GROMACS .gro file of C-alpha atoms in nm:
model
  374
    1MET     CA    1   5.998 -26.565  -9.694
    2LYS     CA    2   6.311 -26.384  -9.509
    3ASN     CA    3   6.378 -26.744  -9.376
    4LYS     CA    4   6.403 -26.869  -9.702
    5ASN     CA    5   6.630 -26.598  -9.876
    6SER     CA    6   6.892 -26.634  -9.611
    7LYS     CA    7   6.918 -27.007  -9.663
    8GLN     CA    8   6.969 -26.965 -10.041
    9GLU     CA    9   7.216 -26.681  -9.961
   10THR     CA   10   7.402 -26.969  -9.731
   11VAL     CA   11   7.409 -27.201  -9.996
   12LEU     CA   12   7.543 -26.951 -10.264
   13ALA     CA   13   7.837 -26.833 -10.010
   14ALA     CA   14   7.908 -27.220  -9.947
   15ALA     CA   15   7.926 -27.266 -10.324
   16GLN     CA   16   8.127 -26.968 -10.414
   17LYS     CA   17   8.375 -27.090 -10.134
   18LYS     CA   18   8.365 -27.418 -10.287
   19LYS     CA   19   8.416 -27.271 -10.633
   20GLY     CA   20   8.738 -27.067 -10.515
   21GLY     CA   21   8.886 -27.384 -10.369
   22ILE     CA   22   8.827 -27.585 -10.675
   23ASP     CA   23   8.985 -27.296 -10.917
   24SER     CA   24   9.285 -27.267 -10.688
   25SER     CA   25   9.363 -27.634 -10.697
   26ASN     CA   26   9.354 -27.617 -11.020
   27PHE     CA   27   9.699 -27.524 -11.086
   28LEU     CA   28   9.834 -27.803 -10.825
   29LEU     CA   29   9.607 -28.049 -11.024
   30PHE     CA   30   9.760 -27.968 -11.374
   31ILE     CA   31  10.158 -28.035 -11.195
   32THR     CA   32  10.034 -28.337 -11.035
   33ILE     CA   33   9.894 -28.450 -11.364
   34CYS     CA   34  10.178 -28.336 -11.596
   35LEU     CA   35  10.438 -28.480 -11.348
   36PHE     CA   36  10.285 -28.805 -11.373
   37LEU     CA   37  10.249 -28.794 -11.746
   38LEU     CA   38  10.658 -28.705 -11.780
   39MET     CA   39  10.755 -29.016 -11.545
   40TYR     CA   40  10.503 -29.236 -11.703
   41ILE     CA   41  10.664 -29.099 -12.062
   42PHE     CA   42  11.017 -29.159 -11.940
   43GLY     CA   43  10.935 -29.480 -11.795
   44CYS     CA   44  10.810 -29.621 -12.150
   45LEU     CA   45  11.115 -29.458 -12.334
   46ILE     CA   46  11.402 -29.600 -12.104
   47TYR     CA   47  11.260 -29.926 -11.989
   48ALA     CA   48  11.044 -30.013 -12.323
   49GLU     CA   49  11.247 -30.333 -12.330
   50ALA     CA   50  11.162 -30.436 -11.960
   51GLY     CA   51  10.768 -30.370 -12.121
   52PHE     CA   52  10.678 -30.113 -11.895
   53GLY     CA   53  10.461 -29.945 -12.172
   54ARG     CA   54  10.241 -30.243 -12.177
   55ARG     CA   55   9.909 -30.170 -12.063
   56GLN     CA   56   9.909 -30.470 -11.823
   57ILE     CA   57  10.203 -30.285 -11.600
   58LEU     CA   58   9.973 -29.973 -11.541
   59LEU     CA   59   9.701 -30.176 -11.401
   60ASN     CA   60   9.932 -30.379 -11.213
   61MET     CA   61   9.990 -30.004 -11.028
   62LEU     CA   62   9.621 -29.994 -10.968
   63ILE     CA   63   9.579 -30.331 -10.869
   64ASP     CA   64   9.874 -30.309 -10.600
   65ASN     CA   65   9.735 -29.922 -10.491
   66ALA     CA   66   9.376 -30.008 -10.477
   67GLY     CA   67   9.380 -29.988 -10.091
   68LEU     CA   68   9.599 -29.679 -10.090
   69LEU     CA   69   9.350 -29.534 -10.336
   70ILE     CA   70   9.054 -29.579 -10.095
   71ALA     CA   71   9.262 -29.463  -9.809
   72ALA     CA   72   9.396 -29.153  -9.969
   73SER     CA   73   9.012 -29.052 -10.102
   74GLY     CA   74   8.911 -29.064  -9.754
   75MET     CA   75   9.200 -28.869  -9.637
   76THR     CA   76   9.168 -28.608  -9.894
   77MET     CA   77   8.779 -28.540  -9.760
   78VAL     CA   78   8.923 -28.543  -9.411
   79MET     CA   79   9.209 -28.278  -9.506
   80ILE     CA   80   8.969 -28.067  -9.680
   81THR     CA   81   8.772 -27.987  -9.372
   82GLY     CA   82   9.113 -27.860  -9.232
   83GLY     CA   83   9.143 -28.205  -9.012
   84ILE     CA   84   9.402 -28.541  -9.037
   85ASP     CA   85   9.367 -28.892  -8.939
   86ILE     CA   86   9.706 -29.105  -8.882
   87SER     CA   87   9.538 -29.384  -8.764
   88VAL     CA   88   9.457 -29.504  -9.141
   89GLY     CA   89   9.736 -29.747  -9.148
   90SER     CA   90   9.631 -29.903  -8.796
   91VAL     CA   91   9.292 -29.951  -8.879
   92ILE     CA   92   9.398 -30.125  -9.240
   93GLY     CA   93   9.613 -30.354  -9.012
   94LEU     CA   94   9.334 -30.450  -8.763
   95SER     CA   95   9.084 -30.509  -9.066
   96CYS     CA   96   9.309 -30.737  -9.220
   97MET     CA   97   9.392 -30.924  -8.896
   98ILE     CA   98   8.984 -30.945  -8.813
   99LEU     CA   99   8.932 -31.102  -9.142
  100SER     CA  100   9.184 -31.322  -9.152
  101TYR     CA  101   9.134 -31.417  -8.777
  102CYS     CA  102   8.750 -31.489  -8.843
  103MET     CA  103   8.765 -31.656  -9.120
  104GLU     CA  104   9.070 -31.920  -9.028
  105LYS     CA  105   9.040 -31.917  -8.652
  106LYS     CA  106   8.656 -31.902  -8.629
  107GLY     CA  107   8.506 -32.005  -8.958
  108PHE     CA  108   8.295 -31.714  -8.994
  109SER     CA  109   8.179 -31.677  -9.426
  110ALA     CA  110   8.324 -31.390  -9.611
  111SER     CA  111   8.052 -31.195  -9.622
  112SER     CA  112   8.028 -31.167  -9.244
  113SER     CA  113   8.400 -31.123  -9.186
  114VAL     CA  114   8.372 -30.815  -9.415
  115ALA     CA  115   8.043 -30.679  -9.272
  116ILE     CA  116   8.196 -30.707  -8.917
  117VAL     CA  117   8.502 -30.524  -9.046
  118LEU     CA  118   8.319 -30.232  -9.217
  119GLY     CA  119   8.037 -30.215  -8.885
  120LEU     CA  120   8.372 -30.180  -8.659
  121GLY     CA  121   8.521 -29.899  -8.936
  122ILE     CA  122   8.202 -29.697  -8.878
  123LEU     CA  123   8.197 -29.732  -8.494
  124PHE     CA  124   8.568 -29.642  -8.481
  125GLY     CA  125   8.513 -29.332  -8.715
  126ILE     CA  126   8.207 -29.270  -8.477
  127PHE     CA  127   8.435 -29.249  -8.170
  128GLN     CA  128   8.679 -29.030  -8.338
  129GLY     CA  129   8.464 -28.812  -8.544
  130TRP     CA  130   8.271 -28.736  -8.199
  131LEU     CA  131   8.588 -28.688  -8.029
  132ILE     CA  132   8.710 -28.425  -8.277
  133SER     CA  133   8.371 -28.235  -8.414
  134TYR     CA  134   8.190 -28.221  -8.069
  135MET     CA  135   8.439 -28.274  -7.806
  136GLU     CA  136   8.672 -28.031  -8.001
  137LEU     CA  137   8.987 -28.237  -7.949
  138GLN     CA  138   9.292 -28.200  -8.178
  139PRO     CA  139   9.268 -28.456  -8.479
  140PHE     CA  140   9.637 -28.555  -8.474
  141ILE     CA  141   9.595 -28.638  -8.095
  142ILE     CA  142   9.312 -28.846  -8.121
  143THR     CA  143   9.400 -29.022  -8.451
  144LEU     CA  144   9.753 -29.072  -8.281
  145ALA     CA  145   9.588 -29.270  -8.017
  146GLY     CA  146   9.349 -29.431  -8.262
  147LEU     CA  147   9.689 -29.550  -8.429
  148PHE     CA  148   9.807 -29.695  -8.095
  149GLY     CA  149   9.504 -29.849  -8.021
  150CYS     CA  150   9.436 -30.037  -8.330
  151ARG     CA  151   9.772 -30.158  -8.337
  152GLY     CA  152   9.705 -30.279  -7.980
  153LEU     CA  153   9.432 -30.452  -8.122
  154THR     CA  154   9.601 -30.618  -8.392
  155ALA     CA  155   9.849 -30.760  -8.147
  156VAL     CA  156   9.612 -30.889  -7.893
  157LEU     CA  157   9.400 -31.088  -8.173
  158SER     CA  158   9.773 -31.263  -8.292
  159THR     CA  159  10.125 -31.185  -8.269
  160GLU     CA  160  10.146 -31.454  -8.575
  161GLN     CA  161  10.079 -31.388  -8.934
  162ILE     CA  162   9.757 -31.570  -9.013
  163ALA     CA  163   9.712 -31.648  -9.376
  164ILE     CA  164   9.372 -31.696  -9.545
  165THR     CA  165   9.350 -32.010  -9.700
  166ASP     CA  166   9.076 -32.256  -9.835
  167ALA     CA  167   9.034 -32.460  -9.553
  168ASN     CA  168   8.673 -32.337  -9.502
  169SER     CA  169   8.415 -32.215  -9.727
  170GLY     CA  170   8.487 -31.854  -9.633
  171GLY     CA  171   8.823 -31.841  -9.709
  172ARG     CA  172   8.780 -32.022 -10.028
  173ALA     CA  173   8.504 -31.741 -10.147
  174PHE     CA  174   8.743 -31.444 -10.004
  175LEU     CA  175   9.035 -31.623 -10.205
  176ALA     CA  176   8.815 -31.671 -10.544
  177VAL     CA  177   8.723 -31.309 -10.512
  178ALA     CA  178   9.103 -31.222 -10.449
  179ASN     CA  179   9.225 -31.435 -10.769
  180LYS     CA  180   8.951 -31.342 -10.981
  181ASN     CA  181   9.084 -31.147 -11.333
  182ILE     CA  182   8.839 -30.928 -11.501
  183TYR     CA  183   8.977 -30.918 -11.836
  184PHE     CA  184   8.965 -30.660 -12.120
  185ARG     CA  185   8.873 -30.838 -12.436
  186THR     CA  186   8.600 -30.873 -12.697
  187GLY     CA  187   8.677 -31.218 -12.835
  188THR     CA  188   8.575 -31.549 -12.688
  189ASP     CA  189   8.727 -31.857 -12.592
  190GLU     CA  190   8.574 -31.990 -12.914
  191ASN     CA  191   8.712 -31.742 -13.127
  192PRO     CA  192   9.009 -31.606 -12.971
  193GLY     CA  193   9.257 -31.356 -13.125
  194ILE     CA  194   9.335 -31.010 -13.127
  195ASP     CA  195   9.084 -30.738 -13.296
  196PHE     CA  196   9.169 -30.328 -13.320
  197ILE     CA  197   8.988 -30.291 -12.988
  198ASP     CA  198   9.178 -30.549 -12.810
  199TRP     CA  199   9.483 -30.405 -12.963
  200LEU     CA  200   9.407 -30.053 -12.795
  201LEU     CA  201   9.326 -30.223 -12.473
  202GLY     CA  202   9.676 -30.385 -12.446
  203ALA     CA  203   9.626 -30.730 -12.575
  204THR     CA  204   9.960 -30.898 -12.686
  205GLN     CA  205  10.074 -31.233 -12.871
  206ASN     CA  206  10.369 -31.386 -12.861
  207LYS     CA  207  10.545 -31.587 -13.108
  208ARG     CA  208  10.389 -31.876 -13.037
  209GLY     CA  209  10.058 -31.727 -13.098
  210VAL     CA  210   9.923 -31.720 -12.747
  211VAL     CA  211   9.753 -31.433 -12.650
  212SER     CA  212   9.729 -31.239 -12.337
  213TYR     CA  213   9.479 -30.966 -12.223
  214PRO     CA  214   9.491 -30.705 -11.993
  215PHE     CA  215   9.323 -30.782 -11.692
  216VAL     CA  216   9.250 -30.613 -11.336
  217HIS     CA  217   9.106 -30.745 -11.000
  218PRO     CA  218   8.749 -30.684 -10.831
  219SER     CA  219   8.957 -30.477 -10.577
  220VAL     CA  220   9.039 -30.264 -10.849
  221LEU     CA  221   8.700 -30.198 -10.938
  222ILE     CA  222   8.603 -30.095 -10.580
  223ALA     CA  223   8.849 -29.822 -10.557
  224ILE     CA  224   8.721 -29.677 -10.873
  225ALA     CA  225   8.410 -29.682 -10.774
  226VAL     CA  226   8.491 -29.520 -10.425
  227VAL     CA  227   8.674 -29.234 -10.651
  228VAL     CA  228   8.390 -29.152 -10.858
  229ILE     CA  229   8.140 -29.121 -10.538
  230ILE     CA  230   8.382 -28.916 -10.326
  231TRP     CA  231   8.439 -28.706 -10.628
  232PHE     CA  232   8.081 -28.657 -10.705
  233VAL     CA  233   7.963 -28.575 -10.343
  234LEU     CA  234   8.261 -28.316 -10.331
  235LYS     CA  235   8.176 -28.146 -10.630
  236TYR     CA  236   7.798 -28.192 -10.667
  237THR     CA  237   7.638 -28.228 -10.315
  238LYS     CA  238   7.563 -28.005 -10.018
  239PHE     CA  239   7.772 -28.159  -9.800
  240GLY     CA  240   8.066 -28.140 -10.026
  241ARG     CA  241   8.041 -27.753 -10.031
  242ASN     CA  242   8.023 -27.742  -9.659
  243LEU     CA  243   8.328 -27.940  -9.615
  244TYR     CA  244   8.534 -27.694  -9.845
  245ALA     CA  245   8.364 -27.383  -9.648
  246ILE     CA  246   8.494 -27.564  -9.325
  247GLY     CA  247   8.836 -27.624  -9.462
  248GLY     CA  248   8.822 -27.257  -9.598
  249ASN     CA  249   8.749 -27.059  -9.283
  250GLU     CA  250   8.555 -27.238  -9.015
  251GLN     CA  251   8.432 -26.898  -8.851
  252SER     CA  252   8.278 -26.775  -9.187
  253ALA     CA  253   8.112 -27.129  -9.228
  254LEU     CA  254   7.959 -27.083  -8.902
  255LEU     CA  255   7.873 -26.748  -8.997
  256MET     CA  256   7.694 -26.922  -9.329
  257GLY     CA  257   7.498 -27.101  -9.101
  258ILE     CA  258   7.682 -27.445  -9.185
  259ASN     CA  259   7.658 -27.715  -8.888
  260VAL     CA  260   8.045 -27.747  -8.877
  261LYS     CA  261   8.062 -28.004  -8.599
  262ARG     CA  262   7.788 -28.227  -8.786
  263ASN     CA  263   7.977 -28.207  -9.097
  264LYS     CA  264   8.283 -28.266  -8.971
  265PHE     CA  265   8.174 -28.594  -8.749
  266VAL     CA  266   8.013 -28.707  -9.066
  267ALA     CA  267   8.325 -28.682  -9.274
  268TYR     CA  268   8.523 -28.887  -9.006
  269VAL     CA  269   8.234 -29.146  -9.001
  270VAL     CA  270   8.294 -29.185  -9.371
  271GLU     CA  271   8.661 -29.190  -9.322
  272GLY     CA  272   8.629 -29.476  -9.067
  273PHE     CA  273   8.425 -29.679  -9.332
  274LEU     CA  274   8.663 -29.592  -9.610
  275ALA     CA  275   8.963 -29.703  -9.395
  276ALA     CA  276   8.771 -30.040  -9.309
  277LEU     CA  277   8.688 -30.073  -9.661
  278ALA     CA  278   9.069 -30.016  -9.765
  279GLY     CA  279   9.171 -30.283  -9.529
  280THR     CA  280   8.961 -30.534  -9.673
  281VAL     CA  281   9.073 -30.412 -10.033
  282PHE     CA  282   9.411 -30.471  -9.899
  283CYS     CA  283   9.366 -30.811  -9.759
  284LEU     CA  284   9.272 -30.924 -10.112
  285ASN     CA  285   9.606 -30.849 -10.224
  286THR     CA  286   9.770 -31.015  -9.927
  287THR     CA  287   9.515 -31.239  -9.805
  288SER     CA  288   9.688 -31.248  -9.490
  289GLY     CA  289   9.676 -31.064  -9.159
  290PHE     CA  290   9.965 -30.966  -8.935
  291VAL     CA  291  10.078 -30.710  -8.670
  292GLU     CA  292  10.333 -30.500  -8.883
  293GLN     CA  293  10.103 -30.485  -9.185
  294ALA     CA  294  10.018 -30.143  -9.332
  295ARG     CA  295  10.264 -29.978  -9.102
  296GLY     CA  296  10.343 -29.610  -9.227
  297PHE     CA  297  10.027 -29.660  -9.482
  298GLU     CA  298   9.881 -29.336  -9.319
  299MET     CA  299  10.195 -29.152  -9.429
  300GLU     CA  300  10.167 -29.254  -9.814
  301ALA     CA  301   9.762 -29.172  -9.792
  302ILE     CA  302   9.861 -28.841  -9.673
  303SER     CA  303  10.174 -28.791  -9.915
  304SER     CA  304   9.904 -28.889 -10.198
  305ALA     CA  305   9.673 -28.638 -10.098
  306VAL     CA  306   9.950 -28.387 -10.080
  307ILE     CA  307  10.076 -28.448 -10.432
  308GLY     CA  308   9.747 -28.448 -10.560
  309GLY     CA  309   9.683 -28.107 -10.475
  310THR     CA  310   9.505 -28.107 -10.135
  311MET     CA  311   9.606 -27.832  -9.901
  312LEU     CA  312   9.725 -27.925  -9.561
  313THR     CA  313   9.574 -27.586  -9.448
  314GLY     CA  314   9.242 -27.704  -9.557
  315GLY     CA  315   8.972 -27.555  -9.823
  316VAL     CA  316   9.146 -27.682 -10.131
  317GLY     CA  317   9.159 -28.040 -10.278
  318SER     CA  318   9.034 -28.284 -10.521
  319VAL     CA  319   8.984 -28.664 -10.524
  320VAL     CA  320   9.095 -28.660 -10.870
  321GLY     CA  321   9.446 -28.541 -10.798
  322THR     CA  322   9.481 -28.735 -10.489
  323PHE     CA  323   9.423 -29.053 -10.782
  324PHE     CA  324   9.712 -28.933 -10.954
  325GLY     CA  325   9.941 -28.891 -10.667
  326VAL     CA  326   9.881 -29.264 -10.601
  327LEU     CA  327   9.987 -29.316 -10.946
  328ILE     CA  328  10.280 -29.133 -10.938
  329LYS     CA  329  10.375 -29.348 -10.626
  330ALA     CA  330  10.316 -29.626 -10.789
  331THR     CA  331  10.543 -29.519 -11.115
  332ILE     CA  332  10.822 -29.473 -10.878
  333GLU     CA  333  10.799 -29.820 -10.763
  334THR     CA  334  10.763 -29.956 -11.072
  335LEU     CA  335  11.067 -29.728 -11.241
  336LEU     CA  336  11.268 -29.893 -10.951
  337ARG     CA  337  11.155 -30.243 -11.040
  338CYS     CA  338  11.251 -30.187 -11.396
  339GLN     CA  339  11.600 -30.032 -11.302
  340GLY     CA  340  11.662 -30.355 -11.057
  341THR     CA  341  11.995 -30.231 -10.912
  342LEU     CA  342  11.846 -29.934 -10.666
  343SER     CA  343  11.738 -30.028 -10.315
  344SER     CA  344  11.386 -30.012 -10.276
  345TRP     CA  345  11.451 -29.787 -10.012
  346TRP     CA  346  11.470 -29.478 -10.310
  347ASN     CA  347  11.074 -29.521 -10.313
  348LYS     CA  348  11.085 -29.320 -10.014
  349ILE     CA  349  11.374 -29.120 -10.087
  350VAL     CA  350  11.204 -28.991 -10.441
  351LEU     CA  351  10.867 -28.972 -10.289
  352SER     CA  352  10.976 -28.743  -9.998
  353ILE     CA  353  11.148 -28.505 -10.249
  354ILE     CA  354  10.849 -28.487 -10.449
  355LEU     CA  355  10.640 -28.437 -10.118
  356CYS     CA  356  10.852 -28.144  -9.992
  357PHE     CA  357  10.816 -27.963 -10.342
  358PHE     CA  358  10.468 -27.997 -10.343
  359ILE     CA  359  10.450 -27.807  -9.980
  360VAL     CA  360  10.683 -27.581 -10.099
  361LEU     CA  361  10.428 -27.501 -10.368
  362GLN     CA  362  10.130 -27.514 -10.135
  363SER     CA  363  10.357 -27.221  -9.917
  364VAL     CA  364  10.402 -27.022 -10.205
  365PHE     CA  365  10.023 -27.070 -10.318
  366ILE     CA  366   9.965 -26.922  -9.982
  367ILE     CA  367  10.192 -26.621  -9.980
  368ILE     CA  368  10.064 -26.505 -10.344
  369LYS     CA  369   9.669 -26.553 -10.225
  370ASN     CA  370   9.734 -26.351  -9.847
  371ARG     CA  371   9.914 -26.080 -10.060
  372GLN     CA  372   9.595 -26.072 -10.324
  373LYS     CA  373   9.366 -26.025 -10.016
  374LYS     CA  374   9.547 -25.724  -9.955
   0.00000   0.00000   0.00000
């Protein structure tokens, strides 16, 4: 009876710890959402003639950043534990190269190639997770080694770009998924036209009567599914509560009876799988593999998570915030394209300013929280 009560107290303590983390992140999440809305409204007003306010522009942001959304979601989970993974970009680049190499050079089917990539992602996550959690090595050093290792393996496979073509059944099947448009429409080909629901969804009709329906690619549906699953895991499962408790205070988590090593290990395994999945989705957009692919992608994933309210110190974060962090990055890119005269490097400059702003906010928040404890 005593053991049962002790277990219940442990779960309750973990839940309370997690609850405090979620409540603490509400302010940062609110700021993130407000910033995105302000930037998006600004774009709709200033670049209305360029069609910034069209529903398809917003959907294009998701299409172009589906891979980043998956990678950043996995990064959020790892950062909540107080860890980091800077090997994500190299894993994505290696995944794209393996997919291209298997289908174009070896004639593998698309499903077999994807299975190989996802399996290698899990193995990579197991290796890094074991070193970080059970060997207690620094996440930054281990994932830095992973970054160099994966980039090197990419070059070993091929130093030249490998484009996926329809020369074999694997390439044709992969390209069919990559180029598939999933339309938001209520009409049919026999009964075209725009009704009220189509108009709400963003359908447009030109002067010639040609109707254009907004669409997404399968990659977006995969990314959204990943976000929803991770949101559910972090919010409603014991594993998610444990991650918040570990990031909040690892020693306290140990005292509560949480298996810190096992939970951190699982987090990195899931991150390895999601990095490989992000590489697969990224390859659906690029349909090729080359050595320099996704270079610096890990920093974009980290910045998206931080802008979304995930604390660098761990214990606080939300995949919903990460979702809006990715949208902020995508909005900046779209605004620069609509502006037309500024260099694309301004995207990095503006994103760095926003990132610094959120890091300062986090520092202020930590200072206030420490004073309240006293």
